[in-house]
Short mmCIF file of C-alpha atoms and ligand atoms in Angstrom, two decimals:
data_model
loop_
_atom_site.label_atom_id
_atom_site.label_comp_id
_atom_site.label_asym_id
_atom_site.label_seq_id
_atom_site.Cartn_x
_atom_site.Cartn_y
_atom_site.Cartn_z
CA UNK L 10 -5.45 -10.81 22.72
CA UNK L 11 -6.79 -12.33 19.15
CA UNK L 12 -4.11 -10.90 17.42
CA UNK L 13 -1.20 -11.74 19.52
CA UNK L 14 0.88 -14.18 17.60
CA UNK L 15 3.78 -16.59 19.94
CA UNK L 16 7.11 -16.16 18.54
CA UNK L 17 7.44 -19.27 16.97
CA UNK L 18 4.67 -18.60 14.80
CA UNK L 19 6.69 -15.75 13.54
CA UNK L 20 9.30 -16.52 10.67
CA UNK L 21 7.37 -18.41 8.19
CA UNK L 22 6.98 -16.62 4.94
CA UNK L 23 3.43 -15.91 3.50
CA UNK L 24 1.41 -18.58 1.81
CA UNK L 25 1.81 -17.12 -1.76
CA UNK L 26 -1.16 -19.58 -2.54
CA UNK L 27 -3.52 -17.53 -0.08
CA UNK L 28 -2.61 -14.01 -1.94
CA UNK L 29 0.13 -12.31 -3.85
CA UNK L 30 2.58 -10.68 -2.95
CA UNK L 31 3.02 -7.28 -4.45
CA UNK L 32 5.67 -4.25 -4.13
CA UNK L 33 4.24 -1.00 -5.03
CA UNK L 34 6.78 2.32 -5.30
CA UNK L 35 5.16 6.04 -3.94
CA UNK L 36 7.56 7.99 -5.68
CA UNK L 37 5.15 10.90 -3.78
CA UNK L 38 6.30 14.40 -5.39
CA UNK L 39 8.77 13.59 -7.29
CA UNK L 40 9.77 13.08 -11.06
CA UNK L 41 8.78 15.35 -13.99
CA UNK L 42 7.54 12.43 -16.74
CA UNK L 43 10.90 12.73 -18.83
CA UNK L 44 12.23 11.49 -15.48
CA UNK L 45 9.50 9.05 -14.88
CA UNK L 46 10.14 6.98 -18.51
CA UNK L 47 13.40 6.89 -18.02
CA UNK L 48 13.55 5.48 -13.97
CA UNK L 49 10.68 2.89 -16.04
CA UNK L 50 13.11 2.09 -18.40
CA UNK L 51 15.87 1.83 -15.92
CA UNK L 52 13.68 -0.65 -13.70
CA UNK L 53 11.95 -2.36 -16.48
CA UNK L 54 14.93 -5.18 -17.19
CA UNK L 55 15.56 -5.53 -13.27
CA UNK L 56 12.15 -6.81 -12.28
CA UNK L 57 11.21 -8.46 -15.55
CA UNK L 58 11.90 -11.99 -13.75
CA UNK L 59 9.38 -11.13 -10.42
CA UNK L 60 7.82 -13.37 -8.44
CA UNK L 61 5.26 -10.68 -7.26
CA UNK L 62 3.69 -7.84 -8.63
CA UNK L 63 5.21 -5.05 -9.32
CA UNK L 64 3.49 -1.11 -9.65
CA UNK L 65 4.69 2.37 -9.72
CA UNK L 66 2.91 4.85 -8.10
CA UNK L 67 3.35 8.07 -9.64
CA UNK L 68 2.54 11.55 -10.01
CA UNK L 69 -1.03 12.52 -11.61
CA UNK L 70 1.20 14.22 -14.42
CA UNK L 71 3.81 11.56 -15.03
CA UNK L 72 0.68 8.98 -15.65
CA UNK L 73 0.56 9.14 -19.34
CA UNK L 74 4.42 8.35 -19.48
CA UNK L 75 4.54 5.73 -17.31
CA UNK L 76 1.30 3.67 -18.83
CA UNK L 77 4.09 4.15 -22.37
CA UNK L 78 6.84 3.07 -20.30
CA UNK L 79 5.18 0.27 -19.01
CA UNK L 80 3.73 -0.99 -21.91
CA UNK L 81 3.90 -4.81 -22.58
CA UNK L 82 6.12 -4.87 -19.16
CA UNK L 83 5.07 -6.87 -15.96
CA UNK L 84 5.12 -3.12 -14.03
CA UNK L 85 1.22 -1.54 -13.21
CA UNK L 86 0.57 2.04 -12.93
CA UNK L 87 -0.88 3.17 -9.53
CA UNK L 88 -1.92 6.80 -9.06
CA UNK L 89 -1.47 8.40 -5.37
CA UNK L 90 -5.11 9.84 -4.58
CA UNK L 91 -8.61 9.80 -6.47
CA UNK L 92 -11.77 11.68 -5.67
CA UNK L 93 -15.41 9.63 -5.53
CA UNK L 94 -17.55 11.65 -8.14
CA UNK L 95 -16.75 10.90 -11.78
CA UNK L 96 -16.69 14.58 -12.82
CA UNK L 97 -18.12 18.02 -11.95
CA UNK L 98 -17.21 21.40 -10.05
CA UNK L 99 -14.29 19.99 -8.07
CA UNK L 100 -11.33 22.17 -9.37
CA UNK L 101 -7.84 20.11 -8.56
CA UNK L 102 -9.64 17.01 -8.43
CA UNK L 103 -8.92 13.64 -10.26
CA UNK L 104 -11.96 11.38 -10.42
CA UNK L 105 -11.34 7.54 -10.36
CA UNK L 106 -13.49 6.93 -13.37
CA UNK L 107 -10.74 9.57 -15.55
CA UNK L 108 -8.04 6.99 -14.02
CA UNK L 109 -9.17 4.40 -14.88
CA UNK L 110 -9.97 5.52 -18.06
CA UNK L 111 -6.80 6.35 -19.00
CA UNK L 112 -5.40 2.60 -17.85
CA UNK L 113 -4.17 2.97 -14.36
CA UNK L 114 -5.16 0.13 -12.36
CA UNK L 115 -4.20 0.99 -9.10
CA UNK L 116 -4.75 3.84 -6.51
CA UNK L 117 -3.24 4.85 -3.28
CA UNK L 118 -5.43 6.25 -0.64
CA UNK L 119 -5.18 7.03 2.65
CA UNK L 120 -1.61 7.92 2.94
CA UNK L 121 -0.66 9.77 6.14
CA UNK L 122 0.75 12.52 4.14
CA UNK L 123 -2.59 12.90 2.54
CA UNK L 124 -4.00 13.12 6.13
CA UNK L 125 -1.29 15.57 7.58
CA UNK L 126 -0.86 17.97 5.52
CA UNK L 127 -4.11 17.96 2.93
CA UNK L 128 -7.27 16.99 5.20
CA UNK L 129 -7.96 13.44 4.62
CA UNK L 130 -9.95 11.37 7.34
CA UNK L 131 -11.27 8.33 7.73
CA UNK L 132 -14.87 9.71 6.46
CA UNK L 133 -13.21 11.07 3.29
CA UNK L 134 -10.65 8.00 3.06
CA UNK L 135 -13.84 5.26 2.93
CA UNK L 136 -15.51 7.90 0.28
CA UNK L 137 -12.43 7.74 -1.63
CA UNK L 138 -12.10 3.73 -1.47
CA UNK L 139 -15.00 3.50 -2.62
CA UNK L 140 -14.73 5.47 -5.44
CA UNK L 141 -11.81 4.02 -6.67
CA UNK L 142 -13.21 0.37 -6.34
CA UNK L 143 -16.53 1.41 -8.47
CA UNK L 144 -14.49 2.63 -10.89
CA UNK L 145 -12.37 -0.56 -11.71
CA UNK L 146 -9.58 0.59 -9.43
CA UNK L 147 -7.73 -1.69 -6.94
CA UNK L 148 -7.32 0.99 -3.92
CA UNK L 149 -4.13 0.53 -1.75
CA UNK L 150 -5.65 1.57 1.64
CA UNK L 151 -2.91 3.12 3.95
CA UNK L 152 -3.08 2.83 7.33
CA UNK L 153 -0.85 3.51 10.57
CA UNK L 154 0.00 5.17 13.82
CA UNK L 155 1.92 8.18 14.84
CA UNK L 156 4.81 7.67 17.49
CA UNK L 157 2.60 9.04 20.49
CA UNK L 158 -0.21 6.84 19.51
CA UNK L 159 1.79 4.03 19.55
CA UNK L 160 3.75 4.79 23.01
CA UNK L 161 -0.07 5.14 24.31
CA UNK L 162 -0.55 1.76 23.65
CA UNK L 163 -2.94 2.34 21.26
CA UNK L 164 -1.88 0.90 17.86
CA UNK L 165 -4.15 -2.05 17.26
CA UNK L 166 -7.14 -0.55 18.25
CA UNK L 167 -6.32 2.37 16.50
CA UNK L 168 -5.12 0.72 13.39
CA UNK L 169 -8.43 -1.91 13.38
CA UNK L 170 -9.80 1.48 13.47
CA UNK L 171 -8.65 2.82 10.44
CA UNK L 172 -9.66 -0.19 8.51
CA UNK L 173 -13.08 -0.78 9.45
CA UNK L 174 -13.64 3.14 8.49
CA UNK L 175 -11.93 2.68 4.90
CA UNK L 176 -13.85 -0.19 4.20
CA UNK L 177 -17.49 0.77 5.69
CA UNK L 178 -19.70 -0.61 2.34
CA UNK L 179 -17.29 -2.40 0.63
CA UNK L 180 -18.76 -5.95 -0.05
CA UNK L 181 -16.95 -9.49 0.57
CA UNK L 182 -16.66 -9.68 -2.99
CA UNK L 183 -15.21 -6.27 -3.65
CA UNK L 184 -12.23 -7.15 -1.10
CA UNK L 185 -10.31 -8.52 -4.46
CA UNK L 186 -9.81 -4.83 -5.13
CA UNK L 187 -8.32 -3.99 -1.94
CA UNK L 188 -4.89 -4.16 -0.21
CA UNK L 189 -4.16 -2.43 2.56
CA UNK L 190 -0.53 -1.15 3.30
CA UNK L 191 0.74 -0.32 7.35
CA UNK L 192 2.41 2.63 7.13
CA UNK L 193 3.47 3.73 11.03
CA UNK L 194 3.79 7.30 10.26
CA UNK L 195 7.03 7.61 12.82
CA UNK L 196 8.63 5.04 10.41
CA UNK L 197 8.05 6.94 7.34
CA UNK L 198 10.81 8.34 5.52
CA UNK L 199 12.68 8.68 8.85
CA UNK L 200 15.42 5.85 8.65
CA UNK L 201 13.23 4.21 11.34
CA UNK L 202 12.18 1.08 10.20
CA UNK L 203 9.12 -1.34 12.53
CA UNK L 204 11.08 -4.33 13.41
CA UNK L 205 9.76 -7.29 11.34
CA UNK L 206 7.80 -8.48 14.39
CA UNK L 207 6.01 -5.48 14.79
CA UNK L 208 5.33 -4.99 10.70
CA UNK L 209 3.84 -8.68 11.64
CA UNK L 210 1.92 -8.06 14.26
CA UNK L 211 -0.33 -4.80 13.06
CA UNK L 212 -0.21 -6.69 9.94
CA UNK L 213 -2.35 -9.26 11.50
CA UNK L 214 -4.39 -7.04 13.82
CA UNK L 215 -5.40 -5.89 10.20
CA UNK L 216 -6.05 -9.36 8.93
CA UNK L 217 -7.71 -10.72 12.21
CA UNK L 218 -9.50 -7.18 11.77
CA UNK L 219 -11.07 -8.51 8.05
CA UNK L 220 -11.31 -11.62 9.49
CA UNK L 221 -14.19 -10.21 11.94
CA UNK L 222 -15.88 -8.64 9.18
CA UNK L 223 -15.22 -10.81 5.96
CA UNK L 224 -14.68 -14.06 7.49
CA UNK L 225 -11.02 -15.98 7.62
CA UNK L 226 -11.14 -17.60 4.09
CA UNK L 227 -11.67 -14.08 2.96
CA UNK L 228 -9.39 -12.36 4.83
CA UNK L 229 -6.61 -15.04 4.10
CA UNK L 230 -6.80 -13.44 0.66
CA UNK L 231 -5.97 -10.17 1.48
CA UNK L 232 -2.83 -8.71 0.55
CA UNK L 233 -1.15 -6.50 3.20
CA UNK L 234 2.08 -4.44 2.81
CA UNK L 235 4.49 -2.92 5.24
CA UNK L 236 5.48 0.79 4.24
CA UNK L 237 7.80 2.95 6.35
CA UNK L 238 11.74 2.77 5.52
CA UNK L 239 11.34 -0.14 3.68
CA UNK L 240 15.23 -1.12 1.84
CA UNK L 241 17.07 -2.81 0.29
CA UNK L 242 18.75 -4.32 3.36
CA UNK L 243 15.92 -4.59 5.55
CA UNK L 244 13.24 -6.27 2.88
CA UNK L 245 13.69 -9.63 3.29
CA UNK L 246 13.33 -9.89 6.78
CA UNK L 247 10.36 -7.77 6.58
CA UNK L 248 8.83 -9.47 4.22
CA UNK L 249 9.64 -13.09 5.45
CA UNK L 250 7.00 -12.25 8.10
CA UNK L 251 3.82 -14.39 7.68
CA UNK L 252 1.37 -11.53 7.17
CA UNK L 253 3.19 -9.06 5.64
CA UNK L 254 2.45 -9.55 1.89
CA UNK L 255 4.43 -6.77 0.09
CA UNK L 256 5.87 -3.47 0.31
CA UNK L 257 5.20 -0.05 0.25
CA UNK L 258 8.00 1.59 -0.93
CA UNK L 259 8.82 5.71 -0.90
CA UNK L 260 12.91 6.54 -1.00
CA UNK L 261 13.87 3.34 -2.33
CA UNK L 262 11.47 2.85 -4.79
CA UNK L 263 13.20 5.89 -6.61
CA UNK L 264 16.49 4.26 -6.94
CA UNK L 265 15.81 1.44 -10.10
CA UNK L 266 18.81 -1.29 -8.27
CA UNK L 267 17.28 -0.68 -5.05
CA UNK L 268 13.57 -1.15 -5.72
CA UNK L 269 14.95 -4.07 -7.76
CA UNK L 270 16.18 -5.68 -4.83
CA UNK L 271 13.03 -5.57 -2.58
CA UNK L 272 11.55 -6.61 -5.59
CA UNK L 273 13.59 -9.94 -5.45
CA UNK L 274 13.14 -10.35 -1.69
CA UNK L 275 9.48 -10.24 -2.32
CA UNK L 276 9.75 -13.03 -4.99
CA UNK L 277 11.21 -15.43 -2.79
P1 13P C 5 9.72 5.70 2.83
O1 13P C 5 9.97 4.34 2.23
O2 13P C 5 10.47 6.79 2.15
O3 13P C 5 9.88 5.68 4.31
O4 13P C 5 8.16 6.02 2.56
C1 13P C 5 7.23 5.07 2.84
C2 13P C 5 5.93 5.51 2.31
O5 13P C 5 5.38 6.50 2.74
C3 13P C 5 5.35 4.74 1.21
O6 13P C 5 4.04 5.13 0.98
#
């Protein structure tokens, strides 16, 4: 199959000249923004020296405290979710234009949570996506399987899937504001972590994926990120894999030492 890589072509680490790597943090639901500046301030002085980039994705709430915290720091601000129109009769809504706005750079989208349990599909992902990359935003574009999907055999396709959908009408040149993080949804705060052959290999389904619709030179510049039970001990294997580019982080990106340390794995 086009995506099938032979072991040997395995533990290489990614050509950092190609595209960066970057570690992003979902802290998800949690932190009031007392909490937020002060996990900042706690992870600030850790990752100062990083050889990637480095963003917190926080809470709509906790936004104007962390763009403070982060101030003059090497750490970008990523919200979790952004709706496509700019403004109007959309009660609960955050557009990506009042995000960007306010200085947040980047925006999760996509994430199975946000497709479990508050309706999100791959109609209202590409919507969002595109929203968010109008606006200014560089949209982190989550996708993944669920545990019977992948014991059907149906990952890759599936997953190819997911990103063709996100990115229906986003141009070759527009791709700079896109990186796409595989999340397998059984690996997600479960303690269950993809072995760093399979992070690899849906990583490059994804890449061969862009490569079909962007072209290889283009898709070489993609960053992807593996998400799902992503540690401290388990990052560097993980992210020694050729195509994946960076983290996604959820549990451990709430503990400062231990987001710290997949931030160092990441800048080797
Ligand atoms: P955990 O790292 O807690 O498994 O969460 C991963 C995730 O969902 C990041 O978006």
């Amino acid at each position: 199959m086009l995506w099938t890589l032979s072991s040997n072509e395995r533990l290489v680490y990614m050509n950092k000249n190609l595209r960066s790597a970057v570690i992003a943090g979902n802290w998800k639901m949690n932190k009031t923004p007392d909490e937020a500046t002060a996990l900042i301030n706690e992870i600030k002085p850790l990752v100062a020296d990083a050889g990637c980039k480095v963003i917190v994705g926080v809470p709509f709430i906790d936004i104007p405290a962390a763009l403070e915290a982060t101030k003059g720091s090497n750490i970008a601000v990523s919200a979790q979710n952004c709706y496509w129109k700019e403004s109007g009769a959309f009660t609960g809504e955050v557009s990506a234009k009042m995000l960007k706005t306010m200085g947040v750079e980047y925006c999760i989208l996509g994430h199975s949570e946000r497709r479990t349990y508050f309706g999100d599909t791959d109609a209202t992902v590409n919507q969002r996506t595109l929203g968010a990359i109008e606006a200014g935003l560089t949209a982190i574009v989550c996708v993944g399987e669920t545990l019977s999907q992948r014991e059907q055999g149906i990952t890759n396709e599936l997953v190819a899937m997911q990103t063709k959908i996100a990115l229906g009408g986003v141009s070759a040149e527009q791709l700079s504001q896109i990186i796409i993080a595989y999340e397998p949804v059984w690996a997600i705060g479960t303690g269950k972590t993809a072995t760093a052959e399979q992070a690899n290999e849906v990583c490059a389904v994804i890449r061969a994926t862009l490569a079909e619709i962007y072209g290889r030179e283009a898709a070489d510049g993609v960053t992807i990120q593996y998400g799902g039970s992503m540690n401290a001990g388990n990052a560097e294997e993980l992210l020694a894999q050729p195509d994946v580019d960076g983290g996604l982080i959820g549990g451990a990106s709430l503990k400062a030492p231990d987001f710290a340390k997949i931030v160092e794995a990441a800048s080797k």
